[in-house]
mmCIF file of C-alpha atoms in Angstrom:
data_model
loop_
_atom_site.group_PDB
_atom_site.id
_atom_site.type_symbol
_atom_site.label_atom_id
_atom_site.label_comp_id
_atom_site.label_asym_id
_atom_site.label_seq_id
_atom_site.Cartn_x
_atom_site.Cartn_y
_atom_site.Cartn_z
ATOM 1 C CA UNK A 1 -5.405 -0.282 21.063
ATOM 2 C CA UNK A 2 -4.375 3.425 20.416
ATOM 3 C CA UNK A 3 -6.933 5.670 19.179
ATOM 4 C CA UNK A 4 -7.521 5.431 15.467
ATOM 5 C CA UNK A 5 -5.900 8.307 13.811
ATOM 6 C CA UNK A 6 -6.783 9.673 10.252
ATOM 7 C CA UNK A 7 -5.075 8.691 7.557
ATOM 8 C CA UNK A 8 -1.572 10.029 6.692
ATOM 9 C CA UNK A 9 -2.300 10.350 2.949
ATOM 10 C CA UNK A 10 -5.756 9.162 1.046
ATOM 11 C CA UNK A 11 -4.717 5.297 -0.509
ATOM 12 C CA UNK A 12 -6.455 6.141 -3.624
ATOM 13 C CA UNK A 13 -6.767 9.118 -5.666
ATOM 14 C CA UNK A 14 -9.039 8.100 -8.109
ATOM 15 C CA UNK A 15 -12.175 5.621 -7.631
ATOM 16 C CA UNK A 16 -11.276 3.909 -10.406
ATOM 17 C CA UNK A 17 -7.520 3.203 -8.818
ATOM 18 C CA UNK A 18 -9.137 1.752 -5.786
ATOM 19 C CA UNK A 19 -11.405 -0.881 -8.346
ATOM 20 C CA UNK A 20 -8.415 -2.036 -10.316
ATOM 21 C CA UNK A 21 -7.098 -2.849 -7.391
ATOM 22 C CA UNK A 22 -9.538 -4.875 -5.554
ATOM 23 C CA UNK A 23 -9.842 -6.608 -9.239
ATOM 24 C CA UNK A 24 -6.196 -7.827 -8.873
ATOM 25 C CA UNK A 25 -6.412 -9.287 -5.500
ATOM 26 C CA UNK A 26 -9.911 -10.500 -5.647
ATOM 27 C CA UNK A 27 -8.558 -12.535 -8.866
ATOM 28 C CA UNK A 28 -5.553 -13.548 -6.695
ATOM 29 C CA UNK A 29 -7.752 -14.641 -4.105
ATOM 30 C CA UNK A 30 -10.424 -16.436 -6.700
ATOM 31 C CA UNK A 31 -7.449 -18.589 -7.631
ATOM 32 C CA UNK A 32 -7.141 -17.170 -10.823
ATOM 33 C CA UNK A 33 -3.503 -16.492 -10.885
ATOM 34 C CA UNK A 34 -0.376 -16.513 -8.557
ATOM 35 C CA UNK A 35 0.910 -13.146 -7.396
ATOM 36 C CA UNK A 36 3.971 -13.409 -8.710
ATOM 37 C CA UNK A 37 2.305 -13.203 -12.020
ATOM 38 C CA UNK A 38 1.125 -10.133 -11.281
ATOM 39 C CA UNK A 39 4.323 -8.859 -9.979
ATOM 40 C CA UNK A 40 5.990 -9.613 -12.862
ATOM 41 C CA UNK A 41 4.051 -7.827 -15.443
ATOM 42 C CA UNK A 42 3.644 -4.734 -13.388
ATOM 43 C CA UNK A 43 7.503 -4.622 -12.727
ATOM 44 C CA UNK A 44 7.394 -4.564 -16.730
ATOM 45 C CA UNK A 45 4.932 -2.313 -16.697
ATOM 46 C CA UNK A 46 6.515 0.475 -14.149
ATOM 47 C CA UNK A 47 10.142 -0.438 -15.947
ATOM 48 C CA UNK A 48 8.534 0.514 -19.563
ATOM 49 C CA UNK A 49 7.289 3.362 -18.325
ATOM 50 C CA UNK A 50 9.622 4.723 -16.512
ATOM 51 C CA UNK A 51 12.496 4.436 -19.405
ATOM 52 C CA UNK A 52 9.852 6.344 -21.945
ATOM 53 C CA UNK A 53 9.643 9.256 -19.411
ATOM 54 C CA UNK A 54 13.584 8.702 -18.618
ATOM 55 C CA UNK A 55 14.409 9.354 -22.553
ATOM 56 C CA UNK A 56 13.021 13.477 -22.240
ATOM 57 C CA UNK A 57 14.468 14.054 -18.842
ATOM 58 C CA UNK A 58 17.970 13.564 -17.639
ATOM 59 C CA UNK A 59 16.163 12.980 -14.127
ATOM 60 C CA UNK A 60 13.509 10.585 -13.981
ATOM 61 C CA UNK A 61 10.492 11.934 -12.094
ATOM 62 C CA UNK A 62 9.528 11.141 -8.928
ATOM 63 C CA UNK A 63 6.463 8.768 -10.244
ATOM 64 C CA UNK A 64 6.351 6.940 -13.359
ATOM 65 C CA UNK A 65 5.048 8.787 -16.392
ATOM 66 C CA UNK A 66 1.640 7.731 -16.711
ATOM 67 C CA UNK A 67 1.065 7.113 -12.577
ATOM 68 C CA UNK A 68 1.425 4.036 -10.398
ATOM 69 C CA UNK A 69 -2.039 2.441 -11.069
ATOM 70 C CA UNK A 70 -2.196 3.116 -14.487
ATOM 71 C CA UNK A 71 0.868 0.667 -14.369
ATOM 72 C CA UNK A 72 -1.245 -1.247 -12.270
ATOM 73 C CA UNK A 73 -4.071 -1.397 -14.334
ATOM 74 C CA UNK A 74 -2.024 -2.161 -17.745
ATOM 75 C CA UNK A 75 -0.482 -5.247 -16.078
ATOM 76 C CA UNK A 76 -4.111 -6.171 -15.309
ATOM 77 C CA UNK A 77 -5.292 -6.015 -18.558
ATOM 78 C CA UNK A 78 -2.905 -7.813 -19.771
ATOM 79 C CA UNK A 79 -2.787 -10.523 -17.326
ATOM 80 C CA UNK A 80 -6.725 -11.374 -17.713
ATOM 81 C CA UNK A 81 -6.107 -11.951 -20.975
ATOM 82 C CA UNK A 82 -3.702 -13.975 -20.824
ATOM 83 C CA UNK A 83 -5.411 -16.294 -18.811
ATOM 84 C CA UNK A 84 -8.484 -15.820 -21.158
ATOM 85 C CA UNK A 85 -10.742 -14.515 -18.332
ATOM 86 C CA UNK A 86 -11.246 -12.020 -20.842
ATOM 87 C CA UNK A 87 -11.436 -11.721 -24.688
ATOM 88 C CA UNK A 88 -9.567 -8.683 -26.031
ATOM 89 C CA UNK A 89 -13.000 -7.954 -28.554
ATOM 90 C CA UNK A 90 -14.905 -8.222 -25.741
ATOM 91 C CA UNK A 91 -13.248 -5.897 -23.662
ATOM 92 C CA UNK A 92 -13.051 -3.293 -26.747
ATOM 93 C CA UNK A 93 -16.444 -3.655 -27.120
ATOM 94 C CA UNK A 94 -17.697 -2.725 -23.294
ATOM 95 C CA UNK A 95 -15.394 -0.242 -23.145
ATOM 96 C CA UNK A 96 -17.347 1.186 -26.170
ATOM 97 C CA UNK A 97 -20.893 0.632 -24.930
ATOM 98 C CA UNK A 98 -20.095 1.797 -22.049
ATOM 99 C CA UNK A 99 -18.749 4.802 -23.074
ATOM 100 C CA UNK A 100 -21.629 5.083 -25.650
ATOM 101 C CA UNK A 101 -24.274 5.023 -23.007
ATOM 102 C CA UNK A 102 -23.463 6.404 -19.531
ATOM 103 C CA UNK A 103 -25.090 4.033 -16.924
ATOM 104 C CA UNK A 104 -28.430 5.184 -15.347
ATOM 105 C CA UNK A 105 -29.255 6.595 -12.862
ATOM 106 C CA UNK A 106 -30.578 4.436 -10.283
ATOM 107 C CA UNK A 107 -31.812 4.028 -6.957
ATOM 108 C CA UNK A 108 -29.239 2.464 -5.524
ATOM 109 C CA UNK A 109 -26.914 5.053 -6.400
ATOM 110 C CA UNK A 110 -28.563 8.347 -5.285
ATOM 111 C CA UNK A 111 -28.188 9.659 -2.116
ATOM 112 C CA UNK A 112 -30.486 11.691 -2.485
ATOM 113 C CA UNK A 113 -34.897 11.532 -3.753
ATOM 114 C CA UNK A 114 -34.858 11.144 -7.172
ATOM 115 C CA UNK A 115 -37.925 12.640 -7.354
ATOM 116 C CA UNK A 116 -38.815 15.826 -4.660
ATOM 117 C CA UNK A 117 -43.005 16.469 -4.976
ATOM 118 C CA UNK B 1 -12.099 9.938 -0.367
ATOM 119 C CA UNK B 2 -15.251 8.158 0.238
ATOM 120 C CA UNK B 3 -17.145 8.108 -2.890
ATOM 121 C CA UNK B 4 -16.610 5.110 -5.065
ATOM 122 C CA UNK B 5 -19.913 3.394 -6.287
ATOM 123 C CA UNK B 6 -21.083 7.209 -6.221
ATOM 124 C CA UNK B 7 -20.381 8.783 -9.263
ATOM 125 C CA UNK B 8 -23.492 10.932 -9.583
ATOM 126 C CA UNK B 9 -23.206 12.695 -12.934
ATOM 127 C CA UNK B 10 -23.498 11.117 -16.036
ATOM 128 C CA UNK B 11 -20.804 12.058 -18.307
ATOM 129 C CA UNK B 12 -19.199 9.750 -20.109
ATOM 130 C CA UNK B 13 -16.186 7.837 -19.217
ATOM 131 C CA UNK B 14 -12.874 7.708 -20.910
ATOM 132 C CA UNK B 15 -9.207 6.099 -20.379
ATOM 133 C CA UNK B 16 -8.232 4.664 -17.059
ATOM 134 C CA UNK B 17 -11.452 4.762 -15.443
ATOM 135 C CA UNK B 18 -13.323 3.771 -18.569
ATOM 136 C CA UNK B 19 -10.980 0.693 -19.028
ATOM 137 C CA UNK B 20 -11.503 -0.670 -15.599
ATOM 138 C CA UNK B 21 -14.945 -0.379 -15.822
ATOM 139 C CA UNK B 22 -15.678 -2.818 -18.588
ATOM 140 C CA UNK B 23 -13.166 -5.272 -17.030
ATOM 141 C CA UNK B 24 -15.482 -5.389 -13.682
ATOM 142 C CA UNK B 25 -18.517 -5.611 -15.772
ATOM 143 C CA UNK B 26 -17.807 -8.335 -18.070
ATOM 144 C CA UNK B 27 -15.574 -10.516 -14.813
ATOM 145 C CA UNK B 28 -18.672 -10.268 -12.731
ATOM 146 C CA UNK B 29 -21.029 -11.042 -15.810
ATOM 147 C CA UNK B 30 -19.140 -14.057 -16.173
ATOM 148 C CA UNK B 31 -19.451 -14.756 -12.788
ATOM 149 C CA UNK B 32 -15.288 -14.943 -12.769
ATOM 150 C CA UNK B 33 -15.533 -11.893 -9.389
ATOM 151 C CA UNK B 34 -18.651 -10.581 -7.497
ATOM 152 C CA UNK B 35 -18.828 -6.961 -7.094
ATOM 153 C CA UNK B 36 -19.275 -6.822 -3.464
ATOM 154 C CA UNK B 37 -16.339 -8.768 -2.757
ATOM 155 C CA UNK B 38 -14.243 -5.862 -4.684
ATOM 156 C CA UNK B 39 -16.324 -3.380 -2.613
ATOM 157 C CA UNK B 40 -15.032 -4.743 0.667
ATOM 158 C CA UNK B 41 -11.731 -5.224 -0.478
ATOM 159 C CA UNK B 42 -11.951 -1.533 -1.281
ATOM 160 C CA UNK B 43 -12.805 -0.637 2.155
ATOM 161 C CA UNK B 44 -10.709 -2.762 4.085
ATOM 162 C CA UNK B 45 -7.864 -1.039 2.322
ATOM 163 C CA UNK B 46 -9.332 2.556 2.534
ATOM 164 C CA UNK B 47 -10.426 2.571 5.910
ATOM 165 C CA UNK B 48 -9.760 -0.925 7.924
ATOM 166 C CA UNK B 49 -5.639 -1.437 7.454
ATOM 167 C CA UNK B 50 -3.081 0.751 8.400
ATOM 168 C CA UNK B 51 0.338 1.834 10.460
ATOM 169 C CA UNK B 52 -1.858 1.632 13.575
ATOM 170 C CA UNK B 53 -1.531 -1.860 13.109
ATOM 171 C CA UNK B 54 1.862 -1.622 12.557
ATOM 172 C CA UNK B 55 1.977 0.724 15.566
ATOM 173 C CA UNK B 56 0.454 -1.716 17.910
ATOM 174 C CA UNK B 57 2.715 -4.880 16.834
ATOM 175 C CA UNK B 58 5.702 -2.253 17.792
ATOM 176 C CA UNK B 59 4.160 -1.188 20.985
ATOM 177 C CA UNK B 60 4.081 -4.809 21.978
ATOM 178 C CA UNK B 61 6.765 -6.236 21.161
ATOM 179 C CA UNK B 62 8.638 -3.649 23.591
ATOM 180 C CA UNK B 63 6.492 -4.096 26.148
ATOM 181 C CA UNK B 64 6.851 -8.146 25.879
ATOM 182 C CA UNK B 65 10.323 -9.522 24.940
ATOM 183 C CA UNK B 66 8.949 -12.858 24.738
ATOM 184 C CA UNK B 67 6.542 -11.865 22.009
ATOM 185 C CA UNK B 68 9.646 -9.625 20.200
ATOM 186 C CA UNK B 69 11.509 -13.111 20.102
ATOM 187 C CA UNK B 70 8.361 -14.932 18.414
ATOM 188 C CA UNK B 71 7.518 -11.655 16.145
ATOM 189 C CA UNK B 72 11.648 -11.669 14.929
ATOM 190 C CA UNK B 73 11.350 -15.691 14.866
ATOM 191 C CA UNK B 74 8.060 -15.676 12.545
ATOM 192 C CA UNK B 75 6.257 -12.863 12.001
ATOM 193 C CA UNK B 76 2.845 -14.344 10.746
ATOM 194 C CA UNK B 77 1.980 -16.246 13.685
ATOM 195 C CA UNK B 78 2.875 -13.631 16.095
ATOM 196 C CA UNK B 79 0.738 -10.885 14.300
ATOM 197 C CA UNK B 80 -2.099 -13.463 14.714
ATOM 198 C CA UNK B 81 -1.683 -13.442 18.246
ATOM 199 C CA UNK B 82 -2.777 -9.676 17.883
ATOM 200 C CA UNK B 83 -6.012 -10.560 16.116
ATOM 201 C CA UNK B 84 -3.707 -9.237 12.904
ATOM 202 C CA UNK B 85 -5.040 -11.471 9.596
ATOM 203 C CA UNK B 86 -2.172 -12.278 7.340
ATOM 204 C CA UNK B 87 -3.885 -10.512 4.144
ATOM 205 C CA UNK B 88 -5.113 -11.450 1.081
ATOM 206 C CA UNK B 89 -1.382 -12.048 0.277
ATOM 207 C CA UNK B 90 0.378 -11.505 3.183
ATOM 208 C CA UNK B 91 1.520 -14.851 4.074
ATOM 209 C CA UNK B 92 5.281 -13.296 4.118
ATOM 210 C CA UNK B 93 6.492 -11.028 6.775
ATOM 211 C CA UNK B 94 9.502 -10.710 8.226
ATOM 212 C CA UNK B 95 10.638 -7.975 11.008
ATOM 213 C CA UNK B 96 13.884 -6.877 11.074
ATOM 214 C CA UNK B 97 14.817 -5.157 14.362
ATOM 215 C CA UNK B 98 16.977 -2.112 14.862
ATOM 216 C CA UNK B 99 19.246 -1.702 17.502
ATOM 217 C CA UNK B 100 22.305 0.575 18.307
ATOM 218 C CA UNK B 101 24.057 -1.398 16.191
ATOM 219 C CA UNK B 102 21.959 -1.989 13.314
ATOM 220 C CA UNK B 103 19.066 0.216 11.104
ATOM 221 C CA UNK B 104 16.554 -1.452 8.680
ATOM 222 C CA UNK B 105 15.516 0.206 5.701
ATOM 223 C CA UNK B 106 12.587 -1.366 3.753
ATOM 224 C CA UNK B 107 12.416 -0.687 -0.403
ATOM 225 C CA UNK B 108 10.736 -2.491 -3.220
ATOM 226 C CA UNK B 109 13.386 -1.790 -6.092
ATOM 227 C CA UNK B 110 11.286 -3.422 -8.739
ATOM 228 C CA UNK B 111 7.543 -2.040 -7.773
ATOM 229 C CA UNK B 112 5.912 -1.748 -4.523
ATOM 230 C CA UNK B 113 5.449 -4.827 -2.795
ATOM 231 C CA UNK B 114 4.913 -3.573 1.155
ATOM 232 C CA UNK B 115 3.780 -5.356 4.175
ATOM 233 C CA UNK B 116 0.104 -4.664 3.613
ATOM 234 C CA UNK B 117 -1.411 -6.568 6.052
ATOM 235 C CA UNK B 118 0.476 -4.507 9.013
ATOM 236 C CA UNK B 119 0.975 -1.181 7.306
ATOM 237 C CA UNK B 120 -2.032 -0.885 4.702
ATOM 238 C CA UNK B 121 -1.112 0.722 1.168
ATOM 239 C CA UNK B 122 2.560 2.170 0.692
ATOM 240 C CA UNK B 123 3.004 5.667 0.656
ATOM 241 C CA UNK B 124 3.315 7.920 -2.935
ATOM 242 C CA UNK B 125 7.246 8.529 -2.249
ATOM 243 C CA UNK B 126 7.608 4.277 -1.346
ATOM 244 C CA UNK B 127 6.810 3.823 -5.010
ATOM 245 C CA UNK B 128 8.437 6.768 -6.657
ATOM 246 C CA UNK B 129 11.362 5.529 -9.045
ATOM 247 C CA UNK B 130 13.535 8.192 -6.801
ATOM 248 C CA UNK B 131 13.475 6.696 -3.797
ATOM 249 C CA UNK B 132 13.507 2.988 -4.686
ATOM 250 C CA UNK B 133 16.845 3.302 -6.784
ATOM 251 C CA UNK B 134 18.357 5.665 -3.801
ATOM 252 C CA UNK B 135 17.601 3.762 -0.861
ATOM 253 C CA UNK B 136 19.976 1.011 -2.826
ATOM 254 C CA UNK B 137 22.637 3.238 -4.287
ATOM 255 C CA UNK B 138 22.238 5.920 -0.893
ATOM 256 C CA UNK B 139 20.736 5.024 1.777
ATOM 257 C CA UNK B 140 22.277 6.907 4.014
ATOM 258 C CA UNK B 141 21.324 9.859 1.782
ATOM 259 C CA UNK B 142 17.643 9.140 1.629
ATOM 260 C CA UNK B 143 17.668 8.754 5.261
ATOM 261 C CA UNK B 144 19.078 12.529 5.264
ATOM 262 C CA UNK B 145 16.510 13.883 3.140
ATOM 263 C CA UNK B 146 13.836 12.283 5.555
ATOM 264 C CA UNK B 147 15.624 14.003 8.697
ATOM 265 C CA UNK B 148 17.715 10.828 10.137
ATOM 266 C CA UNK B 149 20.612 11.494 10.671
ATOM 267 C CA UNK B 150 22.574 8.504 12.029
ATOM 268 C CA UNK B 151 25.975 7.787 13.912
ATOM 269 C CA UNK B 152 28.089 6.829 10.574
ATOM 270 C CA UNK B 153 29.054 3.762 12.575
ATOM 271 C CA UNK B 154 25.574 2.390 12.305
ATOM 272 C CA UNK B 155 25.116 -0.065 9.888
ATOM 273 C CA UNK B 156 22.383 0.534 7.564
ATOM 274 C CA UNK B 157 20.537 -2.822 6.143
ATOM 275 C CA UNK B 158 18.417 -2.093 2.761
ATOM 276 C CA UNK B 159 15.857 -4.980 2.646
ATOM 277 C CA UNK B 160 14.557 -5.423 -0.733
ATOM 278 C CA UNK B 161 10.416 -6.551 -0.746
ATOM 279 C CA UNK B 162 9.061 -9.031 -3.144
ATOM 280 C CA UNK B 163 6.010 -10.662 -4.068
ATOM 281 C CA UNK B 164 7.368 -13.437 -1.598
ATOM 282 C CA UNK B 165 8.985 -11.430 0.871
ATOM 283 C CA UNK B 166 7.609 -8.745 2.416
ATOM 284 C CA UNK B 167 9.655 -6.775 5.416
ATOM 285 C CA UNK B 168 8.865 -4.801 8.478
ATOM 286 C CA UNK B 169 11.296 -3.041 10.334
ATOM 287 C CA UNK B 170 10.976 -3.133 14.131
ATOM 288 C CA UNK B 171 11.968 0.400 15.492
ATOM 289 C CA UNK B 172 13.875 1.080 18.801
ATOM 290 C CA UNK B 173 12.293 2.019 21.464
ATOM 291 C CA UNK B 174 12.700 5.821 22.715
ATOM 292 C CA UNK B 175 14.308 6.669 26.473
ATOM 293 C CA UNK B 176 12.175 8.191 28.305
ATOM 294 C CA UNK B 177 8.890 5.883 28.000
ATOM 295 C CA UNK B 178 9.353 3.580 30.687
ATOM 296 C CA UNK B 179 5.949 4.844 32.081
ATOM 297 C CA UNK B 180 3.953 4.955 29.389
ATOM 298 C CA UNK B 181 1.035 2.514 28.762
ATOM 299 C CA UNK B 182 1.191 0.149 26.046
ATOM 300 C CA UNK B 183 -1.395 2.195 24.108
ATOM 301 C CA UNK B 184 0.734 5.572 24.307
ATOM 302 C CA UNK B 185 3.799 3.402 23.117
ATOM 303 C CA UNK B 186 1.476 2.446 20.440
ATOM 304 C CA UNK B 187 0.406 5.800 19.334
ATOM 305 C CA UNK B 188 3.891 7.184 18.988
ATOM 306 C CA UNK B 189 5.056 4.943 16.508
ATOM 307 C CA UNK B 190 4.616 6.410 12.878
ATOM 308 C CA UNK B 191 4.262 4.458 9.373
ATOM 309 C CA UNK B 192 7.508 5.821 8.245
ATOM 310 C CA UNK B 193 9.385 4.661 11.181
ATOM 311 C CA UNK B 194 8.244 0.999 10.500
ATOM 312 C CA UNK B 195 9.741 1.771 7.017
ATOM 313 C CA UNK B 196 13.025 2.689 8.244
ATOM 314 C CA UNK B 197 12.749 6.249 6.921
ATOM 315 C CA UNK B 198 11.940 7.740 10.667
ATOM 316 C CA UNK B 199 12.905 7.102 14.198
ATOM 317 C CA UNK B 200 10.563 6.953 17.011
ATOM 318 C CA UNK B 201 10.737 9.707 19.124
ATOM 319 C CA UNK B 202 9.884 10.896 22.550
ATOM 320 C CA UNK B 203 8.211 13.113 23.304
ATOM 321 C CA UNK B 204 7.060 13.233 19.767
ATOM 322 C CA UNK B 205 7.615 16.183 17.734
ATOM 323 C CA UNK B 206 4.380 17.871 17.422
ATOM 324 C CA UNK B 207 4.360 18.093 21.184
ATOM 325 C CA UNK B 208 8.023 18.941 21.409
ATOM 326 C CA UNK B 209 6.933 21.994 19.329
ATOM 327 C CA UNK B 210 4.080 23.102 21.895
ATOM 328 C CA UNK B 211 6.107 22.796 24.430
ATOM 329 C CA UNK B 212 9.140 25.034 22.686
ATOM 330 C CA UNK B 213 6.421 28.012 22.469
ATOM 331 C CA UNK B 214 5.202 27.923 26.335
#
């Protein structure tokens, strides 16, 4: 096998790309929906937003308005609730608490002694 | 990038980041996904998948013509011959082979379908809106712009992914590399040139270069 070279370009660019994601195929994979299902709401989603950032510029640019996984992420949203693995309340809700309340700190995620004597 | 599950300040969250958030947490309250399933995924496309896969399907199938036959026949079985899994959703795969004749250009028109399981995540240009209406309406163009400039009597063959179909393109091998092992085959094959936007060279270019300053 040839040596393992670095990657060309970094996959994700935000953490939170990288988890919505993993959510799609991990619900793929859990049987939850077909691919194609996906596919087909984020073609909508890329098409929609790539004729709202078409309308201002004569050229569209070279990503879609709002960025790939936010695309991603919309057709998500909207595909877990259609399947009603997820109440739109609900979701509205966490969003809020957890916006509300930052998680804690914990162990788990420190990499370093909470606590130096 | 090597960070996620390590956000260590404590300000709040807001839009994208926010919204994904409270979809994980309330799926894997409900039991529906289990966060360190999405954690592997994660890592197996951040750091496990990638061209060299790719690179080392190429390498063999030059090396063995009876393995290029059963790669061009059906993909998915011969990539399994390599230790390669299929992928989460990578049952499809098809390689399409270019010869003197012939050059295979891979697109996804409609999003960004892409043959993970071989070539990990696509690119930031593979999903820009630019190049998957040009490499329809221009190929030839596009291939231009990437620096490949080809005999106009070459055929150019735009192969449009789906969620179903999911294409590799099988580069030519360079003259010259008769002698070389199949791991240095291996290592000169590049992502883009299993896209169809690059052809494999030899000697490759960065050591063309060192060699134009001696």
């Amino acid at each position: 096998m040839a040596p393992e070279l670095p990657p060309e370009t970094e996959v994700f660019a935000e953490p939170w790309e990288a988890r919505a994601f993993a959510l799609a195929i991990e619900l793929q994979a859990r049987g939850h929906f077909q691919w194609a299902e996906f596919r087909a709401r984020l073609i909508e989603e890329i098409a929609a937003d790539q004729s709202s950032s078409s309308m201002n510029e004569s050229h569209p640019g070279p990503e879609p308005k709002s960025g790939y996984y936010q695309c991603w992420l919309r057709a998500l949203e909207r595909l877990t609730l259609a399947k009603g693995l997820l109440g739109k309340t609900d979701l509205d809700q966490r969003a809020d608490s957890i916006a509300a309340s930052p998680p804690a700190r914990t162990r788990a995620q420190g990499r370093e002694p909470i606590r130096i004597a | 990038m090597s960070d996620h599950g390590h956000r260590d300040h404590n300000e709040p969250e807001s839009g994208p980041a926010l919204r994904v958030k409270a979809i994980e947490s309330l799926l894997v309250e409900k039991g529906v996904v289990d966060a360190a399933a999405l954690d592997a995924i994660v890592d197996h496309y951040e750091n496990k998948v990638g061209p060299r896969i790719g690179a080392r399907v190429v390498a063999r199938a030059w090396v063995d013509p009876k393995f290029r036959r059963r790669l061009l026949k059906n993909a998915i079985p011969a990539i399994a011959e390599l230790g390669i899994p299929s992928g989460p959703e990578g049952e499809y795969l098809t390689v399409v082979e270019n010869t003197p004749e012939v050059h295979n250009l891979i697109v996804c028109t409609l999003c960004s379908c892409y043959p993970w399981p071989v070539l990990g995540l696509p690119p930031v240009w593979y999903k820009s809106f630019a190049y998957r209406s040009r490499a329809v309406s221009d190929p030839r163009g596009v291939l231009r712009e990437f620096g490949v400039e080809l005999d106009p009597r070459v055929e150019i063959r735009v192969w449009d992914s789906s969620a179903e179909l999911r294409y590799m393109a099988l580069p030519m091998r360079p003259a010259g590399t008769e002698k070389l092992s199949e791991d240095e085959l291996a290592a000169l094959v590049t992502r883009d040139a299993m896209i169809g936007t690059a052809v494999v060279k030899y000697p490759p270019a960065a050591v063309a270069r060192a060699h134009a300053q001696d």
